[in-house]
JSON list of C-alpha atoms in Angstrom, two decimals:
[
{"chain": "U", "resi": 1, "resn": "ASP", "atom": "CA", "xyz": [-15.74, -9.89, 11.10]},
{"chain": "U", "resi": 2, "resn": "ALA", "atom": "CA", "xyz": [-14.30, -6.40, 10.84]},
{"chain": "U", "resi": 3, "resn": "GLU", "atom": "CA", "xyz": [-13.44, -5.38, 7.31]},
{"chain": "U", "resi": 4, "resn": "ILE", "atom": "CA", "xyz": [-12.85, -2.59, 4.84]},
{"chain": "U", "resi": 5, "resn": "THR", "atom": "CA", "xyz": [-15.10, -2.26, 1.81]},
{"chain": "U", "resi": 6, "resn": "GLN", "atom": "CA", "xyz": [-15.07, -0.13, -1.31]},
{"chain": "U", "resi": 7, "resn": "SER", "atom": "CA", "xyz": [-17.88, 0.73, -3.66]},
{"chain": "U", "resi": 8, "resn": "PRO", "atom": "CA", "xyz": [-18.44, 0.59, -6.48]},
{"chain": "U", "resi": 9, "resn": "ARG", "atom": "CA", "xyz": [-15.94, -2.07, -7.55]},
{"chain": "U", "resi": 10, "resn": "HIS", "atom": "CA", "xyz": [-16.09, -0.87, -11.15]},
{"chain": "U", "resi": 11, "resn": "LYS", "atom": "CA", "xyz": [-17.11, 2.51, -12.51]},
{"chain": "U", "resi": 12, "resn": "ILE", "atom": "CA", "xyz": [-17.18, 4.00, -15.98]},
{"chain": "U", "resi": 13, "resn": "THR", "atom": "CA", "xyz": [-17.76, 7.73, -16.25]},
{"chain": "U", "resi": 14, "resn": "GLU", "atom": "CA", "xyz": [-17.31, 10.59, -18.68]},
{"chain": "U", "resi": 15, "resn": "THR", "atom": "CA", "xyz": [-14.81, 13.41, -18.65]},
{"chain": "U", "resi": 16, "resn": "GLY", "atom": "CA", "xyz": [-15.99, 16.34, -16.55]},
{"chain": "U", "resi": 17, "resn": "ARG", "atom": "CA", "xyz": [-18.39, 14.42, -14.35]},
{"chain": "U", "resi": 18, "resn": "GLN", "atom": "CA", "xyz": [-18.12, 14.38, -10.57]},
{"chain": "U", "resi": 19, "resn": "VAL", "atom": "CA", "xyz": [-17.45, 10.93, -9.15]},
{"chain": "U", "resi": 20, "resn": "THR", "atom": "CA", "xyz": [-17.40, 9.74, -5.55]},
{"chain": "U", "resi": 21, "resn": "LEU", "atom": "CA", "xyz": [-15.77, 6.49, -4.47]},
{"chain": "U", "resi": 22, "resn": "ALA", "atom": "CA", "xyz": [-16.82, 5.10, -1.11]},
{"chain": "U", "resi": 23, "resn": "CYS", "atom": "CA", "xyz": [-14.63, 3.51, 1.56]},
{"chain": "U", "resi": 24, "resn": "HIS", "atom": "CA", "xyz": [-16.02, 2.03, 4.76]},
{"chain": "U", "resi": 25, "resn": "GLN", "atom": "CA", "xyz": [-14.13, 0.27, 7.55]},
{"chain": "U", "resi": 26, "resn": "THR", "atom": "CA", "xyz": [-15.50, -1.44, 10.63]},
{"chain": "U", "resi": 27, "resn": "TRP", "atom": "CA", "xyz": [-12.27, -1.69, 12.65]},
{"chain": "U", "resi": 28, "resn": "ASN", "atom": "CA", "xyz": [-12.70, 1.74, 14.24]},
{"chain": "U", "resi": 29, "resn": "HIS", "atom": "CA", "xyz": [-9.27, 2.69, 12.91]},
{"chain": "U", "resi": 30, "resn": "ASN", "atom": "CA", "xyz": [-8.18, 6.30, 13.26]},
{"chain": "U", "resi": 31, "resn": "ASN", "atom": "CA", "xyz": [-6.15, 6.44, 10.04]},
{"chain": "U", "resi": 32, "resn": "MET", "atom": "CA", "xyz": [-7.53, 6.09, 6.55]},
{"chain": "U", "resi": 33, "resn": "PHE", "atom": "CA", "xyz": [-5.78, 6.45, 3.18]},
{"chain": "U", "resi": 34, "resn": "TRP", "atom": "CA", "xyz": [-6.56, 6.63, -0.51]},
{"chain": "U", "resi": 35, "resn": "TYR", "atom": "CA", "xyz": [-4.08, 5.39, -3.13]},
{"chain": "U", "resi": 36, "resn": "ARG", "atom": "CA", "xyz": [-4.13, 5.03, -6.86]},
{"chain": "U", "resi": 37, "resn": "GLN", "atom": "CA", "xyz": [-2.32, 2.21, -8.60]},
{"chain": "U", "resi": 38, "resn": "ASP", "atom": "CA", "xyz": [-1.03, 2.58, -12.12]},
{"chain": "U", "resi": 39, "resn": "LEU", "atom": "CA", "xyz": [1.32, 0.36, -14.10]},
{"chain": "U", "resi": 40, "resn": "GLY", "atom": "CA", "xyz": [4.89, 1.51, -13.58]},
{"chain": "U", "resi": 41, "resn": "HIS", "atom": "CA", "xyz": [4.00, 3.79, -10.67]},
{"chain": "U", "resi": 42, "resn": "GLY", "atom": "CA", "xyz": [3.09, 1.42, -7.88]},
{"chain": "U", "resi": 43, "resn": "LEU", "atom": "CA", "xyz": [0.89, 2.81, -5.11]},
{"chain": "U", "resi": 44, "resn": "ARG", "atom": "CA", "xyz": [0.71, 6.58, -4.89]},
{"chain": "U", "resi": 45, "resn": "LEU", "atom": "CA", "xyz": [-0.92, 8.37, -1.97]},
{"chain": "U", "resi": 46, "resn": "ILE", "atom": "CA", "xyz": [-3.79, 10.72, -2.86]},
{"chain": "U", "resi": 47, "resn": "HIS", "atom": "CA", "xyz": [-5.18, 11.86, 0.50]},
{"chain": "U", "resi": 48, "resn": "TYR", "atom": "CA", "xyz": [-5.15, 10.61, 4.06]},
{"chain": "U", "resi": 49, "resn": "SER", "atom": "CA", "xyz": [-6.85, 11.25, 7.38]},
{"chain": "U", "resi": 50, "resn": "TYR", "atom": "CA", "xyz": [-5.66, 10.74, 10.93]},
{"chain": "U", "resi": 51, "resn": "GLY", "atom": "CA", "xyz": [-9.09, 11.15, 12.48]},
{"chain": "U", "resi": 52, "resn": "VAL", "atom": "CA", "xyz": [-12.52, 12.74, 12.21]},
{"chain": "U", "resi": 53, "resn": "HIS", "atom": "CA", "xyz": [-12.39, 16.14, 10.49]},
{"chain": "U", "resi": 54, "resn": "ASP", "atom": "CA", "xyz": [-8.67, 15.68, 9.69]},
{"chain": "U", "resi": 55, "resn": "THR", "atom": "CA", "xyz": [-7.56, 15.47, 6.04]},
{"chain": "U", "resi": 56, "resn": "ASN", "atom": "CA", "xyz": [-4.13, 15.77, 4.42]},
{"chain": "U", "resi": 57, "resn": "LYS", "atom": "CA", "xyz": [-2.85, 15.91, 0.86]},
{"chain": "U", "resi": 58, "resn": "GLY", "atom": "CA", "xyz": [-0.68, 13.17, -0.48]},
{"chain": "U", "resi": 59, "resn": "GLU", "atom": "CA", "xyz": [1.68, 12.94, -3.42]},
{"chain": "U", "resi": 60, "resn": "VAL", "atom": "CA", "xyz": [-0.98, 13.13, -6.15]},
{"chain": "U", "resi": 61, "resn": "SER", "atom": "CA", "xyz": [-3.87, 15.09, -4.63]},
{"chain": "U", "resi": 62, "resn": "ASP", "atom": "CA", "xyz": [-4.67, 17.47, -7.51]},
{"chain": "U", "resi": 63, "resn": "GLY", "atom": "CA", "xyz": [-8.22, 16.91, -8.78]},
{"chain": "U", "resi": 64, "resn": "TYR", "atom": "CA", "xyz": [-9.27, 14.88, -5.73]},
{"chain": "U", "resi": 65, "resn": "SER", "atom": "CA", "xyz": [-10.87, 15.72, -2.40]},
{"chain": "U", "resi": 66, "resn": "VAL", "atom": "CA", "xyz": [-11.87, 13.85, 0.76]},
{"chain": "U", "resi": 67, "resn": "SER", "atom": "CA", "xyz": [-13.84, 14.57, 3.90]},
{"chain": "U", "resi": 68, "resn": "ARG", "atom": "CA", "xyz": [-13.97, 12.64, 7.18]},
{"chain": "U", "resi": 69, "resn": "SER", "atom": "CA", "xyz": [-17.22, 13.16, 9.05]},
{"chain": "U", "resi": 70, "resn": "ASN", "atom": "CA", "xyz": [-17.04, 9.93, 11.05]},
{"chain": "U", "resi": 71, "resn": "THR", "atom": "CA", "xyz": [-14.50, 7.23, 11.93]},
{"chain": "U", "resi": 72, "resn": "GLU", "atom": "CA", "xyz": [-15.79, 4.60, 9.51]},
{"chain": "U", "resi": 73, "resn": "ASP", "atom": "CA", "xyz": [-15.89, 6.44, 6.18]},
{"chain": "U", "resi": 74, "resn": "LEU", "atom": "CA", "xyz": [-13.52, 8.35, 3.90]},
{"chain": "U", "resi": 75, "resn": "PRO", "atom": "CA", "xyz": [-15.17, 9.06, 0.54]},
{"chain": "U", "resi": 76, "resn": "LEU", "atom": "CA", "xyz": [-12.94, 10.16, -2.34]},
{"chain": "U", "resi": 77, "resn": "THR", "atom": "CA", "xyz": [-14.39, 12.71, -4.78]},
{"chain": "U", "resi": 78, "resn": "LEU", "atom": "CA", "xyz": [-13.11, 13.49, -8.24]},
{"chain": "U", "resi": 79, "resn": "GLU", "atom": "CA", "xyz": [-14.46, 16.99, -8.80]},
{"chain": "U", "resi": 80, "resn": "SER", "atom": "CA", "xyz": [-14.25, 16.89, -12.61]},
{"chain": "U", "resi": 81, "resn": "ALA", "atom": "CA", "xyz": [-13.07, 13.53, -13.87]},
{"chain": "U", "resi": 82, "resn": "ALA", "atom": "CA", "xyz": [-10.21, 13.48, -16.39]},
{"chain": "U", "resi": 83, "resn": "SER", "atom": "CA", "xyz": [-8.90, 10.62, -18.53]},
{"chain": "U", "resi": 84, "resn": "SER", "atom": "CA", "xyz": [-5.65, 10.80, -16.55]},
{"chain": "U", "resi": 85, "resn": "GLN", "atom": "CA", "xyz": [-7.63, 9.66, -13.51]},
{"chain": "U", "resi": 86, "resn": "THR", "atom": "CA", "xyz": [-8.39, 6.29, -15.05]},
{"chain": "U", "resi": 87, "resn": "SER", "atom": "CA", "xyz": [-6.84, 3.96, -12.51]},
{"chain": "U", "resi": 88, "resn": "VAL", "atom": "CA", "xyz": [-7.42, 1.42, -9.77]},
{"chain": "U", "resi": 89, "resn": "TYR", "atom": "CA", "xyz": [-8.14, 3.10, -6.45]},
{"chain": "U", "resi": 90, "resn": "PHE", "atom": "CA", "xyz": [-7.41, 1.49, -3.10]},
{"chain": "U", "resi": 91, "resn": "CYS", "atom": "CA", "xyz": [-8.56, 2.58, 0.31]},
{"chain": "U", "resi": 92, "resn": "ALA", "atom": "CA", "xyz": [-6.68, 1.50, 3.44]},
{"chain": "U", "resi": 93, "resn": "SER", "atom": "CA", "xyz": [-6.92, 1.95, 7.18]},
{"chain": "U", "resi": 94, "resn": "SER", "atom": "CA", "xyz": [-4.56, 1.59, 10.12]},
{"chain": "U", "resi": 95, "resn": "ASP", "atom": "CA", "xyz": [-4.39, 2.33, 13.79]},
{"chain": "U", "resi": 96, "resn": "PRO", "atom": "CA", "xyz": [-1.10, 3.38, 15.39]},
{"chain": "U", "resi": 97, "resn": "ARG", "atom": "CA", "xyz": [-2.53, 2.53, 18.78]},
{"chain": "U", "resi": 98, "resn": "GLU", "atom": "CA", "xyz": [-1.58, -1.07, 17.86]},
{"chain": "U", "resi": 99, "resn": "LEU", "atom": "CA", "xyz": [1.79, -0.97, 19.58]},
{"chain": "U", "resi": 100, "resn": "GLY", "atom": "CA", "xyz": [4.82, -0.97, 17.33]},
{"chain": "U", "resi": 101, "resn": "THR", "atom": "CA", "xyz": [3.05, -1.38, 14.05]},
{"chain": "U", "resi": 102, "resn": "ASP", "atom": "CA", "xyz": [1.35, 0.70, 11.44]},
{"chain": "U", "resi": 103, "resn": "THR", "atom": "CA", "xyz": [-0.12, -2.14, 9.41]},
{"chain": "U", "resi": 104, "resn": "GLN", "atom": "CA", "xyz": [-2.39, -0.87, 6.70]},
{"chain": "U", "resi": 105, "resn": "TYR", "atom": "CA", "xyz": [-5.40, -2.97, 5.77]},
{"chain": "U", "resi": 106, "resn": "PHE", "atom": "CA", "xyz": [-6.44, -2.50, 2.17]},
{"chain": "U", "resi": 107, "resn": "GLY", "atom": "CA", "xyz": [-9.84, -2.70, 0.55]},
{"chain": "U", "resi": 108, "resn": "PRO", "atom": "CA", "xyz": [-10.46, -4.71, -2.64]},
{"chain": "U", "resi": 109, "resn": "GLY", "atom": "CA", "xyz": [-10.09, -1.69, -4.92]},
{"chain": "U", "resi": 110, "resn": "THR", "atom": "CA", "xyz": [-12.26, 0.28, -7.36]},
{"chain": "U", "resi": 111, "resn": "ARG", "atom": "CA", "xyz": [-11.44, 0.23, -11.05]},
{"chain": "U", "resi": 112, "resn": "LEU", "atom": "CA", "xyz": [-12.37, 3.62, -12.51]},
{"chain": "U", "resi": 113, "resn": "THR", "atom": "CA", "xyz": [-12.45, 4.34, -16.23]},
{"chain": "U", "resi": 114, "resn": "VAL", "atom": "CA", "xyz": [-12.90, 7.91, -17.45]},
{"chain": "U", "resi": 115, "resn": "LEU", "atom": "CA", "xyz": [-13.94, 8.13, -21.11]},
{"chain": "V", "resi": 1, "resn": "GLY", "atom": "CA", "xyz": [10.36, 13.74, 1.57]},
{"chain": "V", "resi": 2, "resn": "GLU", "atom": "CA", "xyz": [10.95, 10.01, 1.55]},
{"chain": "V", "resi": 3, "resn": "ASN", "atom": "CA", "xyz": [11.76, 8.23, -1.71]},
{"chain": "V", "resi": 4, "resn": "VAL", "atom": "CA", "xyz": [11.75, 4.44, -2.01]},
{"chain": "V", "resi": 5, "resn": "GLU", "atom": "CA", "xyz": [13.40, 2.63, -4.91]},
{"chain": "V", "resi": 6, "resn": "GLN", "atom": "CA", "xyz": [12.62, -1.06, -5.51]},
{"chain": "V", "resi": 7, "resn": "HIS", "atom": "CA", "xyz": [14.44, -3.59, -7.71]},
{"chain": "V", "resi": 8, "resn": "PRO", "atom": "CA", "xyz": [13.94, -5.61, -9.77]},
{"chain": "V", "resi": 9, "resn": "SER", "atom": "CA", "xyz": [10.60, -4.70, -11.33]},
{"chain": "V", "resi": 10, "resn": "THR", "atom": "CA", "xyz": [10.10, -8.29, -12.49]},
{"chain": "V", "resi": 11, "resn": "LEU", "atom": "CA", "xyz": [11.61, -11.53, -11.22]},
{"chain": "V", "resi": 12, "resn": "SER", "atom": "CA", "xyz": [11.19, -15.09, -12.41]},
{"chain": "V", "resi": 13, "resn": "VAL", "atom": "CA", "xyz": [12.44, -18.04, -10.39]},
{"chain": "V", "resi": 14, "resn": "GLN", "atom": "CA", "xyz": [12.09, -21.79, -10.56]},
{"chain": "V", "resi": 15, "resn": "GLU", "atom": "CA", "xyz": [9.94, -23.43, -7.92]},
{"chain": "V", "resi": 16, "resn": "GLY", "atom": "CA", "xyz": [12.07, -24.25, -4.89]},
{"chain": "V", "resi": 17, "resn": "ASP", "atom": "CA", "xyz": [14.64, -21.55, -5.57]},
{"chain": "V", "resi": 18, "resn": "SER", "atom": "CA", "xyz": [15.06, -18.39, -3.49]},
{"chain": "V", "resi": 19, "resn": "ALA", "atom": "CA", "xyz": [13.91, -14.91, -4.47]},
{"chain": "V", "resi": 20, "resn": "VAL", "atom": "CA", "xyz": [15.36, -11.62, -3.27]},
{"chain": "V", "resi": 21, "resn": "ILE", "atom": "CA", "xyz": [13.82, -8.17, -3.72]},
{"chain": "V", "resi": 22, "resn": "LYS", "atom": "CA", "xyz": [15.74, -5.07, -2.71]},
{"chain": "V", "resi": 23, "resn": "CYS", "atom": "CA", "xyz": [14.68, -1.57, -1.68]},
{"chain": "V", "resi": 24, "resn": "THR", "atom": "CA", "xyz": [16.52, 1.61, -0.81]},
{"chain": "V", "resi": 25, "resn": "TYR", "atom": "CA", "xyz": [15.15, 4.61, 1.03]},
{"chain": "V", "resi": 26, "resn": "SER", "atom": "CA", "xyz": [16.30, 8.19, 1.27]},
{"chain": "V", "resi": 27, "resn": "ASP", "atom": "CA", "xyz": [15.12, 9.54, 4.64]},
{"chain": "V", "resi": 28, "resn": "SER", "atom": "CA", "xyz": [17.44, 8.45, 7.45]},
{"chain": "V", "resi": 29, "resn": "ALA", "atom": "CA", "xyz": [14.64, 9.23, 9.94]},
{"chain": "V", "resi": 30, "resn": "SER", "atom": "CA", "xyz": [12.46, 6.39, 8.58]},
{"chain": "V", "resi": 31, "resn": "ASN", "atom": "CA", "xyz": [12.19, 3.57, 11.09]},
{"chain": "V", "resi": 32, "resn": "TYR", "atom": "CA", "xyz": [9.44, 1.27, 9.85]},
{"chain": "V", "resi": 33, "resn": "PHE", "atom": "CA", "xyz": [9.74, -0.96, 6.77]},
{"chain": "V", "resi": 34, "resn": "PRO", "atom": "CA", "xyz": [6.84, -3.22, 5.80]},
{"chain": "V", "resi": 35, "resn": "TRP", "atom": "CA", "xyz": [6.45, -5.56, 2.84]},
{"chain": "V", "resi": 36, "resn": "TYR", "atom": "CA", "xyz": [3.11, -6.12, 1.14]},
{"chain": "V", "resi": 37, "resn": "LYS", "atom": "CA", "xyz": [1.97, -8.86, -1.24]},
{"chain": "V", "resi": 38, "resn": "GLN", "atom": "CA", "xyz": [-0.69, -8.17, -3.84]},
{"chain": "V", "resi": 39, "resn": "GLU", "atom": "CA", "xyz": [-2.42, -11.05, -5.57]},
{"chain": "V", "resi": 40, "resn": "LEU", "atom": "CA", "xyz": [-4.26, -10.52, -8.82]},
{"chain": "V", "resi": 41, "resn": "GLY", "atom": "CA", "xyz": [-7.47, -8.54, -8.39]},
{"chain": "V", "resi": 42, "resn": "LYS", "atom": "CA", "xyz": [-6.94, -7.93, -4.68]},
{"chain": "V", "resi": 43, "resn": "GLY", "atom": "CA", "xyz": [-5.63, -5.22, -2.39]},
{"chain": "V", "resi": 44, "resn": "PRO", "atom": "CA", "xyz": [-2.11, -5.46, -0.95]},
{"chain": "V", "resi": 45, "resn": "GLN", "atom": "CA", "xyz": [-1.68, -7.43, 2.25]},
{"chain": "V", "resi": 46, "resn": "LEU", "atom": "CA", "xyz": [1.10, -7.12, 4.83]},
{"chain": "V", "resi": 47, "resn": "ILE", "atom": "CA", "xyz": [3.39, -10.15, 4.92]},
{"chain": "V", "resi": 48, "resn": "ILE", "atom": "CA", "xyz": [6.21, -8.96, 7.16]},
{"chain": "V", "resi": 49, "resn": "ASP", "atom": "CA", "xyz": [7.59, -5.77, 8.63]},
{"chain": "V", "resi": 50, "resn": "ILE", "atom": "CA", "xyz": [10.72, -4.63, 10.44]},
{"chain": "V", "resi": 51, "resn": "ARG", "atom": "CA", "xyz": [11.62, -1.72, 12.63]},
{"chain": "V", "resi": 52, "resn": "SER", "atom": "CA", "xyz": [14.96, 0.07, 12.61]},
{"chain": "V", "resi": 53, "resn": "ASN", "atom": "CA", "xyz": [16.05, -1.36, 15.94]},
{"chain": "V", "resi": 54, "resn": "VAL", "atom": "CA", "xyz": [16.18, -4.84, 14.39]},
{"chain": "V", "resi": 55, "resn": "GLY", "atom": "CA", "xyz": [18.54, -6.05, 11.66]},
{"chain": "V", "resi": 56, "resn": "GLU", "atom": "CA", "xyz": [16.66, -9.14, 10.54]},
{"chain": "V", "resi": 57, "resn": "LYS", "atom": "CA", "xyz": [13.27, -10.74, 11.00]},
{"chain": "V", "resi": 58, "resn": "LYS", "atom": "CA", "xyz": [12.03, -14.13, 9.85]},
{"chain": "V", "resi": 59, "resn": "ASP", "atom": "CA", "xyz": [8.62, -15.72, 9.47]},
{"chain": "V", "resi": 60, "resn": "GLN", "atom": "CA", "xyz": [8.76, -19.25, 8.11]},
{"chain": "V", "resi": 61, "resn": "ARG", "atom": "CA", "xyz": [9.95, -18.95, 4.46]},
{"chain": "V", "resi": 62, "resn": "ILE", "atom": "CA", "xyz": [10.16, -15.18, 4.36]},
{"chain": "V", "resi": 63, "resn": "ALA", "atom": "CA", "xyz": [12.73, -12.90, 5.94]},
{"chain": "V", "resi": 64, "resn": "VAL", "atom": "CA", "xyz": [13.57, -9.23, 5.82]},
{"chain": "V", "resi": 65, "resn": "THR", "atom": "CA", "xyz": [16.98, -7.69, 6.42]},
{"chain": "V", "resi": 66, "resn": "LEU", "atom": "CA", "xyz": [17.73, -4.04, 7.12]},
{"chain": "V", "resi": 67, "resn": "ASN", "atom": "CA", "xyz": [20.96, -2.10, 6.71]},
{"chain": "V", "resi": 68, "resn": "LYS", "atom": "CA", "xyz": [20.40, 1.30, 8.30]},
{"chain": "V", "resi": 69, "resn": "THR", "atom": "CA", "xyz": [23.82, 2.61, 7.36]},
{"chain": "V", "resi": 70, "resn": "ALA", "atom": "CA", "xyz": [23.33, 1.91, 3.69]},
{"chain": "V", "resi": 71, "resn": "LYS", "atom": "CA", "xyz": [19.61, 2.70, 3.88]},
{"chain": "V", "resi": 72, "resn": "HIS", "atom": "CA", "xyz": [18.47, -0.46, 2.20]},
{"chain": "V", "resi": 73, "resn": "PHE", "atom": "CA", "xyz": [16.32, -3.43, 3.11]},
{"chain": "V", "resi": 74, "resn": "SER", "atom": "CA", "xyz": [15.55, -6.69, 1.37]},
{"chain": "V", "resi": 75, "resn": "LEU", "atom": "CA", "xyz": [12.88, -9.38, 1.24]},
{"chain": "V", "resi": 76, "resn": "HIS", "atom": "CA", "xyz": [14.04, -12.97, 1.00]},
{"chain": "V", "resi": 77, "resn": "ILE", "atom": "CA", "xyz": [11.69, -15.80, 0.08]},
{"chain": "V", "resi": 78, "resn": "THR", "atom": "CA", "xyz": [13.11, -19.31, 0.32]},
{"chain": "V", "resi": 79, "resn": "GLU", "atom": "CA", "xyz": [11.77, -22.53, -1.20]},
{"chain": "V", "resi": 80, "resn": "THR", "atom": "CA", "xyz": [9.46, -20.58, -3.47]},
{"chain": "V", "resi": 81, "resn": "GLN", "atom": "CA", "xyz": [6.09, -22.04, -4.40]},
{"chain": "V", "resi": 82, "resn": "PRO", "atom": "CA", "xyz": [3.66, -21.17, -7.22]},
{"chain": "V", "resi": 83, "resn": "GLU", "atom": "CA", "xyz": [1.40, -19.42, -4.71]},
{"chain": "V", "resi": 84, "resn": "ASP", "atom": "CA", "xyz": [4.22, -16.95, -4.03]},
{"chain": "V", "resi": 85, "resn": "SER", "atom": "CA", "xyz": [3.60, -15.51, -7.50]},
{"chain": "V", "resi": 86, "resn": "ALA", "atom": "CA", "xyz": [2.31, -11.96, -6.92]},
{"chain": "V", "resi": 87, "resn": "VAL", "atom": "CA", "xyz": [3.38, -8.34, -6.87]},
{"chain": "V", "resi": 88, "resn": "TYR", "atom": "CA", "xyz": [5.43, -7.36, -3.84]},
{"chain": "V", "resi": 89, "resn": "PHE", "atom": "CA", "xyz": [5.77, -3.82, -2.51]},
{"chain": "V", "resi": 90, "resn": "CYS", "atom": "CA", "xyz": [8.23, -2.43, -0.01]},
{"chain": "V", "resi": 91, "resn": "ALA", "atom": "CA", "xyz": [7.48, 0.74, 1.95]},
{"chain": "V", "resi": 92, "resn": "ALA", "atom": "CA", "xyz": [9.04, 3.07, 4.49]},
{"chain": "V", "resi": 93, "resn": "SER", "atom": "CA", "xyz": [7.79, 5.55, 7.07]},
{"chain": "V", "resi": 94, "resn": "ILE", "atom": "CA", "xyz": [8.43, 7.17, 10.40]},
{"chain": "V", "resi": 95, "resn": "LEU", "atom": "CA", "xyz": [6.25, 4.94, 12.55]},
{"chain": "V", "resi": 96, "resn": "GLY", "atom": "CA", "xyz": [3.11, 6.71, 13.74]},
{"chain": "V", "resi": 97, "resn": "ASN", "atom": "CA", "xyz": [4.25, 10.00, 12.23]},
{"chain": "V", "resi": 98, "resn": "THR", "atom": "CA", "xyz": [4.29, 9.88, 8.43]},
{"chain": "V", "resi": 99, "resn": "PRO", "atom": "CA", "xyz": [2.33, 7.91, 5.84]},
{"chain": "V", "resi": 100, "resn": "LEU", "atom": "CA", "xyz": [3.93, 4.94, 4.13]},
{"chain": "V", "resi": 101, "resn": "VAL", "atom": "CA", "xyz": [5.85, 5.64, 0.94]},
{"chain": "V", "resi": 102, "resn": "PHE", "atom": "CA", "xyz": [5.76, 2.62, -1.36]},
{"chain": "V", "resi": 103, "resn": "GLY", "atom": "CA", "xyz": [8.22, 1.32, -3.91]},
{"chain": "V", "resi": 104, "resn": "LYS", "atom": "CA", "xyz": [6.93, 0.69, -7.42]},
{"chain": "V", "resi": 105, "resn": "GLY", "atom": "CA", "xyz": [6.58, -3.04, -6.89]},
{"chain": "V", "resi": 106, "resn": "THR", "atom": "CA", "xyz": [8.16, -6.29, -8.08]},
{"chain": "V", "resi": 107, "resn": "ARG", "atom": "CA", "xyz": [6.21, -8.85, -10.06]},
{"chain": "V", "resi": 108, "resn": "LEU", "atom": "CA", "xyz": [7.42, -12.27, -8.93]},
{"chain": "V", "resi": 109, "resn": "SER", "atom": "CA", "xyz": [6.67, -15.31, -11.05]},
{"chain": "V", "resi": 110, "resn": "VAL", "atom": "CA", "xyz": [7.43, -18.77, -9.68]},
{"chain": "V", "resi": 111, "resn": "ILE", "atom": "CA", "xyz": [7.72, -21.28, -12.48]},
{"chain": "V", "resi": 112, "resn": "ALA", "atom": "CA", "xyz": [6.70, -24.84, -11.65]}
]
């Protein structure tokens, strides 16, 4: 079955380290998104991509980067991890070619702790 | 840009009662309004959505209503069951044009 996966599911790192969170989808969806979820803030958009080599900043993009070299993957990199980036990270994908809908399919999440 | 407000942040209902969650949006150009359910330890999952050319949509025990003039939309869950306990998110976008903007979520607890 087609799916969207995230790895690792849990990560503990130290302040200042570079961290990369992986997101892989097998639906061949054009659109992919990264969100962070924090208590009291809901889901906030970090970066998104509408296709290969396309990337866009979201609401809370500072300190994060993404690259889209193929349809299936959108890795999220924290260039220099900060304690404020401790959060649960969700990846999602969608395909507007599905007529009349923009349903986003979410991965299971990655819980990141920055010490 | 779009701003979505969601109320209440927490909601407790007795099993069998109805639950209503309300959202307002700011961008009159938004035309797509989905609702997502997030169970503990999982990613959000779409439960129902509505486009601006429709005022109401139902799917078994859940329904969504949209008032374009007032720029608000609501999720209605009837005959609530314990398995309805979860966090619910509303969102808004211009379909196929802008990313979804999510509300901050409502934690629904259904008490048996």
